[in-house]
Amino acid sequence: DIQMTQSPSSLSASVGDRVTITCRASQGISNYLAWYQQKPGKVPKLLIYAASTLQSGVPSRFSGSGSGTDFTLTISSLQPEDVATYYCQKYNSAPLVTFGPGTKVDIK
Amino acid sequence: EVQLVESGGGLVQPGRSLRLSCAASGFTFDDYAMHWVRQAPGKGLEWVSGISWNSGSIGYADSVKGRFTISRDNAKNSLYLQMNSLRAEDTALYYCAKAALKLRPLSYFDYWGQGTLVTVSS
């Protein structure tokens, strides 16, 4: 089974900072990688799919990159409303999917 | 507007069974794969099970294989999860999630329900 890891597990940054979260797959998954944002007490929200395609309505400060085994989610300028836990998800083996363990983002 | 409404959660004793339902509306249900995802209190997201649009392809997480059964009734726009031999570690908020891509086996999720809470405890 392909395992997903994320780093860091948590981070604290200042408003306006550039934030980067890494997701790694234990085997290549092409670009079958999505990112979700889950704010406290809320339902997960799709941010990015196909590793780098921004979901409609998501602010352009969010971006994704990568292919194969290494992926990144970048927030170009952290805003207070971005406080959340971010999960990567691989979906290259239907109907099985796997989520990463999550990265919790706080404001310093 | 896409809506996914889960029901059927509750408090159940270890070893007992529970059936979750997800009522879907606002889209052509039988064009999309559907999934169950759970989240234990204070923990991350765990995919539980998925089913293709025509029930031809079904998958389970290792943690529930042999105990849980996913099914769907396209005539009723409904998704189900039959959970048997429940354990304390099955305690979680169970979400129903819709695949984003129509009639495609490989897809991320674009809509989630609000979840139904399952608590397994004596």
PDB file of C-alpha atoms in Angstrom:
ATOM      1  CA  ASP A   1       0.000   0.000   0.000  1.00  0.00           C
ATOM      2  CA  ILE A   2       1.144   3.529  -0.780  1.00  0.00           C
ATOM      3  CA  GLN A   3       1.650   5.606   2.348  1.00  0.00           C
ATOM      4  CA  MET A   4       1.273   9.373   2.541  1.00  0.00           C
ATOM      5  CA  THR A   5       3.316  11.551   4.860  1.00  0.00           C
ATOM      6  CA  GLN A   6       3.123  15.286   5.504  1.00  0.00           C
ATOM      7  CA  SER A   7       5.574  17.726   6.976  1.00  0.00           C
ATOM      8  CA  PRO A   8       5.582  19.563   9.188  1.00  0.00           C
ATOM      9  CA  SER A   9       2.822  18.173  11.394  1.00  0.00           C
ATOM     10  CA  SER A  10       2.177  21.689  12.628  1.00  0.00           C
ATOM     11  CA  LEU A  11       3.473  25.177  12.058  1.00  0.00           C
ATOM     12  CA  SER A  12       2.987  28.653  13.372  1.00  0.00           C
ATOM     13  CA  ALA A  13       3.572  31.629  11.106  1.00  0.00           C
ATOM     14  CA  SER A  14       2.835  35.333  10.998  1.00  0.00           C
ATOM     15  CA  VAL A  15       0.185  37.016   8.888  1.00  0.00           C
ATOM     16  CA  GLY A  16       1.683  37.693   5.484  1.00  0.00           C
ATOM     17  CA  ASP A  17       4.249  34.905   5.687  1.00  0.00           C
ATOM     18  CA  ARG A  18       4.754  32.401   2.909  1.00  0.00           C
ATOM     19  CA  VAL A  19       3.845  28.927   4.145  1.00  0.00           C
ATOM     20  CA  THR A  20       4.830  25.650   2.504  1.00  0.00           C
ATOM     21  CA  ILE A  21       3.502  22.210   3.398  1.00  0.00           C
ATOM     22  CA  THR A  22       5.007  19.060   1.946  1.00  0.00           C
ATOM     23  CA  CYS A  23       3.267  15.791   1.127  1.00  0.00           C
ATOM     24  CA  ARG A  24       5.185  12.693   0.121  1.00  0.00           C
ATOM     25  CA  ALA A  25       3.929   9.421  -1.327  1.00  0.00           C
ATOM     26  CA  SER A  26       5.856   6.200  -0.730  1.00  0.00           C
ATOM     27  CA  GLN A  27       5.467   5.359  -4.430  1.00  0.00           C
ATOM     28  CA  GLY A  28       4.776   7.452  -7.495  1.00  0.00           C
ATOM     29  CA  ILE A  29       1.199   8.617  -7.923  1.00  0.00           C
ATOM     30  CA  SER A  30       1.625  10.836 -10.991  1.00  0.00           C
ATOM     31  CA  ASN A  31      -0.438  13.943 -10.271  1.00  0.00           C
ATOM     32  CA  TYR A  32      -3.373  12.211  -8.552  1.00  0.00           C
ATOM     33  CA  LEU A  33      -3.061  14.415  -5.508  1.00  0.00           C
ATOM     34  CA  ALA A  34      -5.582  16.745  -3.874  1.00  0.00           C
ATOM     35  CA  TRP A  35      -5.359  19.154  -0.969  1.00  0.00           C
ATOM     36  CA  TYR A  36      -8.136  19.889   1.526  1.00  0.00           C
ATOM     37  CA  GLN A  37      -8.540  22.546   4.189  1.00  0.00           C
ATOM     38  CA  GLN A  38     -10.449  21.768   7.363  1.00  0.00           C
ATOM     39  CA  LYS A  39     -11.172  24.631   9.710  1.00  0.00           C
ATOM     40  CA  PRO A  40     -11.966  23.799  13.347  1.00  0.00           C
ATOM     41  CA  GLY A  41     -15.419  22.271  13.653  1.00  0.00           C
ATOM     42  CA  LYS A  42     -16.023  22.434   9.909  1.00  0.00           C
ATOM     43  CA  VAL A  43     -16.274  20.054   6.984  1.00  0.00           C
ATOM     44  CA  PRO A  44     -13.179  19.558   4.790  1.00  0.00           C
ATOM     45  CA  LYS A  45     -13.009  21.828   1.756  1.00  0.00           C
ATOM     46  CA  LEU A  46     -11.294  21.005  -1.538  1.00  0.00           C
ATOM     47  CA  LEU A  47      -8.508  23.457  -2.363  1.00  0.00           C
ATOM     48  CA  ILE A  48      -6.451  21.861  -5.130  1.00  0.00           C
ATOM     49  CA  TYR A  49      -6.746  18.799  -7.337  1.00  0.00           C
ATOM     50  CA  ALA A  50      -4.501  17.174  -9.912  1.00  0.00           C
ATOM     51  CA  ALA A  51      -1.617  18.420  -7.765  1.00  0.00           C
ATOM     52  CA  SER A  52      -1.744  21.993  -9.039  1.00  0.00           C
ATOM     53  CA  THR A  53      -5.246  22.937 -10.226  1.00  0.00           C
ATOM     54  CA  LEU A  54      -7.007  25.432  -8.004  1.00  0.00           C
ATOM     55  CA  GLN A  55     -10.611  24.582  -7.205  1.00  0.00           C
ATOM     56  CA  SER A  56     -13.089  27.252  -8.269  1.00  0.00           C
ATOM     57  CA  GLY A  57     -13.575  29.925  -5.621  1.00  0.00           C
ATOM     58  CA  VAL A  58     -10.353  29.195  -3.742  1.00  0.00           C
ATOM     59  CA  PRO A  59      -8.162  32.292  -3.206  1.00  0.00           C
ATOM     60  CA  SER A  60      -5.183  32.568  -5.523  1.00  0.00           C
ATOM     61  CA  ARG A  61      -2.762  32.743  -2.588  1.00  0.00           C
ATOM     62  CA  PHE A  62      -3.100  28.958  -2.478  1.00  0.00           C
ATOM     63  CA  SER A  63      -1.049  26.961  -4.968  1.00  0.00           C
ATOM     64  CA  GLY A  64       0.089  23.392  -5.411  1.00  0.00           C
ATOM     65  CA  SER A  65       2.952  21.746  -7.206  1.00  0.00           C
ATOM     66  CA  GLY A  66       4.665  18.418  -7.645  1.00  0.00           C
ATOM     67  CA  SER A  67       4.350  15.105  -9.385  1.00  0.00           C
ATOM     68  CA  GLY A  68       5.338  11.529  -8.712  1.00  0.00           C
ATOM     69  CA  THR A  69       6.163  11.311  -5.020  1.00  0.00           C
ATOM     70  CA  ASP A  70       6.749  14.860  -3.787  1.00  0.00           C
ATOM     71  CA  PHE A  71       4.132  17.573  -3.573  1.00  0.00           C
ATOM     72  CA  THR A  72       3.781  20.966  -1.959  1.00  0.00           C
ATOM     73  CA  LEU A  73       0.960  23.255  -0.924  1.00  0.00           C
ATOM     74  CA  THR A  74       1.950  26.900  -0.670  1.00  0.00           C
ATOM     75  CA  ILE A  75       0.088  29.790   0.894  1.00  0.00           C
ATOM     76  CA  SER A  76       1.794  32.850  -0.538  1.00  0.00           C
ATOM     77  CA  SER A  77       0.618  35.279   2.140  1.00  0.00           C
ATOM     78  CA  LEU A  78      -0.917  33.700   5.235  1.00  0.00           C
ATOM     79  CA  GLN A  79      -4.208  35.219   6.363  1.00  0.00           C
ATOM     80  CA  PRO A  80      -6.015  34.782   9.698  1.00  0.00           C
ATOM     81  CA  GLU A  81      -8.794  32.855   7.983  1.00  0.00           C
ATOM     82  CA  ASP A  82      -6.257  30.257   6.812  1.00  0.00           C
ATOM     83  CA  VAL A  83      -5.959  28.808  10.320  1.00  0.00           C
ATOM     84  CA  ALA A  84      -6.867  25.189   9.663  1.00  0.00           C
ATOM     85  CA  THR A  85      -5.550  21.696   9.236  1.00  0.00           C
ATOM     86  CA  TYR A  86      -4.478  20.822   5.705  1.00  0.00           C
ATOM     87  CA  TYR A  87      -4.642  17.294   4.317  1.00  0.00           C
ATOM     88  CA  CYS A  88      -3.250  15.827   1.146  1.00  0.00           C
ATOM     89  CA  GLN A  89      -5.086  12.942  -0.509  1.00  0.00           C
ATOM     90  CA  LYS A  90      -3.977  10.491  -3.173  1.00  0.00           C
ATOM     91  CA  TYR A  91      -6.581   9.105  -5.537  1.00  0.00           C
ATOM     92  CA  ASN A  92      -4.602   7.085  -8.074  1.00  0.00           C
ATOM     93  CA  SER A  93      -6.098   3.677  -7.260  1.00  0.00           C
ATOM     94  CA  ALA A  94      -9.884   3.641  -7.513  1.00  0.00           C
ATOM     95  CA  PRO A  95     -11.875   3.406  -5.431  1.00  0.00           C
ATOM     96  CA  LEU A  96      -9.223   3.437  -2.718  1.00  0.00           C
ATOM     97  CA  VAL A  97      -7.950   6.785  -1.531  1.00  0.00           C
ATOM     98  CA  THR A  98      -5.548   7.709   1.244  1.00  0.00           C
ATOM     99  CA  PHE A  99      -5.244  10.900   3.231  1.00  0.00           C
ATOM    100  CA  GLY A 100      -2.068  12.279   4.687  1.00  0.00           C
ATOM    101  CA  PRO A 101      -1.924  12.760   8.473  1.00  0.00           C
ATOM    102  CA  GLY A 102      -2.521  16.514   8.230  1.00  0.00           C
ATOM    103  CA  THR A 103      -0.639  19.739   8.920  1.00  0.00           C
ATOM    104  CA  LYS A 104      -2.064  22.160  11.464  1.00  0.00           C
ATOM    105  CA  VAL A 105      -1.455  25.823  10.632  1.00  0.00           C
ATOM    106  CA  ASP A 106      -1.714  28.521  13.298  1.00  0.00           C
ATOM    107  CA  ILE A 107      -1.022  32.231  13.423  1.00  0.00           C
ATOM    108  CA  LYS A 108       1.995  33.284  15.464  1.00  0.00           C
TER     109      LYS A 108
ATOM    110  CA  GLU B   1     -27.347  22.828  -4.886  1.00  0.00           C
ATOM    111  CA  VAL B   2     -25.547  19.631  -3.936  1.00  0.00           C
ATOM    112  CA  GLN B   3     -26.616  18.289  -0.560  1.00  0.00           C
ATOM    113  CA  LEU B   4     -25.389  15.242   1.306  1.00  0.00           C
ATOM    114  CA  VAL B   5     -27.194  14.416   4.530  1.00  0.00           C
ATOM    115  CA  GLU B   6     -25.938  11.592   6.711  1.00  0.00           C
ATOM    116  CA  SER B   7     -28.031   9.815   9.315  1.00  0.00           C
ATOM    117  CA  GLY B   8     -28.019   6.696  11.436  1.00  0.00           C
ATOM    118  CA  GLY B   9     -25.251   7.500  13.886  1.00  0.00           C
ATOM    119  CA  GLY B  10     -25.566   7.059  17.619  1.00  0.00           C
ATOM    120  CA  LEU B  11     -24.300   5.278  20.689  1.00  0.00           C
ATOM    121  CA  VAL B  12     -23.789   1.541  20.241  1.00  0.00           C
ATOM    122  CA  GLN B  13     -22.174  -1.172  22.325  1.00  0.00           C
ATOM    123  CA  PRO B  14     -19.005  -2.928  21.156  1.00  0.00           C
ATOM    124  CA  GLY B  15     -19.775  -5.879  18.936  1.00  0.00           C
ATOM    125  CA  ARG B  16     -23.109  -4.489  17.788  1.00  0.00           C
ATOM    126  CA  SER B  17     -24.133  -3.165  14.385  1.00  0.00           C
ATOM    127  CA  LEU B  18     -25.211   0.150  12.932  1.00  0.00           C
ATOM    128  CA  ARG B  19     -26.293   1.260   9.457  1.00  0.00           C
ATOM    129  CA  LEU B  20     -25.463   4.725   8.200  1.00  0.00           C
ATOM    130  CA  SER B  21     -27.305   6.413   5.367  1.00  0.00           C
ATOM    131  CA  CYS B  22     -26.454   9.364   3.157  1.00  0.00           C
ATOM    132  CA  ALA B  23     -29.252  11.077   1.231  1.00  0.00           C
ATOM    133  CA  ALA B  24     -27.987  12.894  -1.850  1.00  0.00           C
ATOM    134  CA  SER B  25     -29.624  15.632  -3.871  1.00  0.00           C
ATOM    135  CA  GLY B  26     -28.757  18.361  -6.338  1.00  0.00           C
ATOM    136  CA  PHE B  27     -26.817  16.186  -8.780  1.00  0.00           C
ATOM    137  CA  THR B  28     -27.244  13.055 -10.894  1.00  0.00           C
ATOM    138  CA  PHE B  29     -26.405  10.545  -8.181  1.00  0.00           C
ATOM    139  CA  ASP B  30     -25.802   7.543 -10.431  1.00  0.00           C
ATOM    140  CA  ASP B  31     -23.072   9.381 -12.366  1.00  0.00           C
ATOM    141  CA  TYR B  32     -20.667   9.630  -9.444  1.00  0.00           C
ATOM    142  CA  ALA B  33     -18.678   7.413  -7.140  1.00  0.00           C
ATOM    143  CA  MET B  34     -19.363   7.956  -3.457  1.00  0.00           C
ATOM    144  CA  HIS B  35     -17.269   7.494  -0.346  1.00  0.00           C
ATOM    145  CA  TRP B  36     -17.345   7.306   3.430  1.00  0.00           C
ATOM    146  CA  VAL B  37     -14.627   9.107   5.377  1.00  0.00           C
ATOM    147  CA  ARG B  38     -14.372   9.187   9.152  1.00  0.00           C
ATOM    148  CA  GLN B  39     -12.674  11.381  11.693  1.00  0.00           C
ATOM    149  CA  ALA B  40     -12.097  10.234  15.258  1.00  0.00           C
ATOM    150  CA  PRO B  41     -12.292  12.976  17.886  1.00  0.00           C
ATOM    151  CA  GLY B  42      -9.237  15.206  17.598  1.00  0.00           C
ATOM    152  CA  LYS B  43      -7.733  13.063  14.844  1.00  0.00           C
ATOM    153  CA  GLY B  44      -7.220  13.269  11.092  1.00  0.00           C
ATOM    154  CA  LEU B  45      -9.298  12.139   8.155  1.00  0.00           C
ATOM    155  CA  GLU B  46      -9.462   8.407   7.450  1.00  0.00           C
ATOM    156  CA  TRP B  47     -10.978   7.062   4.254  1.00  0.00           C
ATOM    157  CA  VAL B  48     -13.292   4.167   5.080  1.00  0.00           C
ATOM    158  CA  SER B  49     -14.886   2.924   1.878  1.00  0.00           C
ATOM    159  CA  GLY B  50     -15.793   3.878  -1.665  1.00  0.00           C
ATOM    160  CA  ILE B  51     -18.196   2.635  -4.314  1.00  0.00           C
ATOM    161  CA  SER B  52     -18.316   3.359  -8.038  1.00  0.00           C
ATOM    162  CA  TRP B  53     -21.351   4.870  -9.727  1.00  0.00           C
ATOM    163  CA  ASN B  54     -22.706   1.455 -10.756  1.00  0.00           C
ATOM    164  CA  SER B  55     -21.522  -0.472  -7.654  1.00  0.00           C
ATOM    165  CA  GLY B  56     -19.121  -2.368  -9.896  1.00  0.00           C
ATOM    166  CA  SER B  57     -16.049  -1.310  -7.959  1.00  0.00           C
ATOM    167  CA  ILE B  58     -15.905  -1.258  -4.162  1.00  0.00           C
ATOM    168  CA  GLY B  59     -13.038  -0.731  -1.768  1.00  0.00           C
ATOM    169  CA  TYR B  60     -12.418  -0.692   1.963  1.00  0.00           C
ATOM    170  CA  ALA B  61      -9.737   0.472   4.318  1.00  0.00           C
ATOM    171  CA  ASP B  62      -7.898  -2.413   5.958  1.00  0.00           C
ATOM    172  CA  SER B  63      -9.207  -1.243   9.340  1.00  0.00           C
ATOM    173  CA  VAL B  64     -12.821  -2.025   8.374  1.00  0.00           C
ATOM    174  CA  LYS B  65     -12.470  -4.772   5.776  1.00  0.00           C
ATOM    175  CA  GLY B  66     -14.682  -7.735   6.595  1.00  0.00           C
ATOM    176  CA  ARG B  67     -16.784  -5.744   9.077  1.00  0.00           C
ATOM    177  CA  PHE B  68     -18.220  -2.864   7.045  1.00  0.00           C
ATOM    178  CA  THR B  69     -20.219  -3.056   3.810  1.00  0.00           C
ATOM    179  CA  ILE B  70     -20.859  -0.118   1.512  1.00  0.00           C
ATOM    180  CA  SER B  71     -23.815  -0.043  -0.843  1.00  0.00           C
ATOM    181  CA  ARG B  72     -25.901   2.395  -2.811  1.00  0.00           C
ATOM    182  CA  ASP B  73     -29.427   2.607  -4.170  1.00  0.00           C
ATOM    183  CA  ASN B  74     -29.370   4.835  -7.237  1.00  0.00           C
ATOM    184  CA  ALA B  75     -33.164   4.808  -7.454  1.00  0.00           C
ATOM    185  CA  LYS B  76     -33.303   6.371  -3.991  1.00  0.00           C
ATOM    186  CA  ASN B  77     -30.221   8.619  -4.390  1.00  0.00           C
ATOM    187  CA  SER B  78     -28.823   7.044  -1.275  1.00  0.00           C
ATOM    188  CA  LEU B  79     -25.520   5.686   0.002  1.00  0.00           C
ATOM    189  CA  TYR B  80     -25.228   3.273   2.905  1.00  0.00           C
ATOM    190  CA  LEU B  81     -22.631   1.872   5.263  1.00  0.00           C
ATOM    191  CA  GLN B  82     -23.466  -1.282   7.188  1.00  0.00           C
ATOM    192  CA  MET B  83     -21.138  -1.487  10.160  1.00  0.00           C
ATOM    193  CA  ASN B  84     -20.889  -4.801  12.015  1.00  0.00           C
ATOM    194  CA  SER B  85     -18.737  -5.952  14.919  1.00  0.00           C
ATOM    195  CA  LEU B  86     -18.163  -2.380  15.995  1.00  0.00           C
ATOM    196  CA  ARG B  87     -15.151  -1.541  18.108  1.00  0.00           C
ATOM    197  CA  ALA B  88     -14.278   1.394  20.338  1.00  0.00           C
ATOM    198  CA  GLU B  89     -11.791   2.540  17.713  1.00  0.00           C
ATOM    199  CA  ASP B  90     -14.637   2.962  15.212  1.00  0.00           C
ATOM    200  CA  THR B  91     -15.855   5.937  17.253  1.00  0.00           C
ATOM    201  CA  ALA B  92     -15.793   8.872  14.869  1.00  0.00           C
ATOM    202  CA  LEU B  93     -17.706  11.409  12.857  1.00  0.00           C
ATOM    203  CA  TYR B  94     -18.616   9.663   9.602  1.00  0.00           C
ATOM    204  CA  TYR B  95     -18.773  11.812   6.471  1.00  0.00           C
ATOM    205  CA  CYS B  96     -20.344  10.973   3.150  1.00  0.00           C
ATOM    206  CA  ALA B  97     -18.349  12.458   0.258  1.00  0.00           C
ATOM    207  CA  LYS B  98     -19.033  12.802  -3.459  1.00  0.00           C
ATOM    208  CA  ALA B  99     -16.467  12.147  -6.159  1.00  0.00           C
ATOM    209  CA  ALA B 100     -15.885  15.222  -8.283  1.00  0.00           C
ATOM    210  CA  LEU B 101     -15.475  13.589 -11.677  1.00  0.00           C
ATOM    211  CA  LYS B 102     -18.437  12.132 -13.501  1.00  0.00           C
ATOM    212  CA  LEU B 103     -18.140   8.467 -14.462  1.00  0.00           C
ATOM    213  CA  ARG B 104     -14.434   8.476 -13.676  1.00  0.00           C
ATOM    214  CA  PRO B 105     -12.833   5.894 -11.403  1.00  0.00           C
ATOM    215  CA  LEU B 106     -10.033   8.174 -10.232  1.00  0.00           C
ATOM    216  CA  SER B 107     -11.374  11.239  -8.489  1.00  0.00           C
ATOM    217  CA  TYR B 108     -10.989  13.555  -5.559  1.00  0.00           C
ATOM    218  CA  PHE B 109     -13.997  14.747  -3.505  1.00  0.00           C
ATOM    219  CA  ASP B 110     -15.841  17.984  -4.136  1.00  0.00           C
ATOM    220  CA  TYR B 111     -18.732  17.814  -1.667  1.00  0.00           C
ATOM    221  CA  TRP B 112     -18.986  16.505   1.866  1.00  0.00           C
ATOM    222  CA  GLY B 113     -21.913  16.052   4.196  1.00  0.00           C
ATOM    223  CA  GLN B 114     -21.937  17.409   7.741  1.00  0.00           C
ATOM    224  CA  GLY B 115     -21.313  13.968   9.184  1.00  0.00           C
ATOM    225  CA  THR B 116     -23.040  11.636  11.623  1.00  0.00           C
ATOM    226  CA  LEU B 117     -21.417  10.723  14.916  1.00  0.00           C
ATOM    227  CA  VAL B 118     -20.889   7.098  15.842  1.00  0.00           C
ATOM    228  CA  THR B 119     -19.887   6.328  19.410  1.00  0.00           C
ATOM    229  CA  VAL B 120     -18.970   2.775  20.327  1.00  0.00           C
ATOM    230  CA  SER B 121     -18.974   2.301  24.062  1.00  0.00           C
ATOM    231  CA  SER B 122     -20.388   0.027  26.715  1.00  0.00           C
TER     232      SER B 122
END
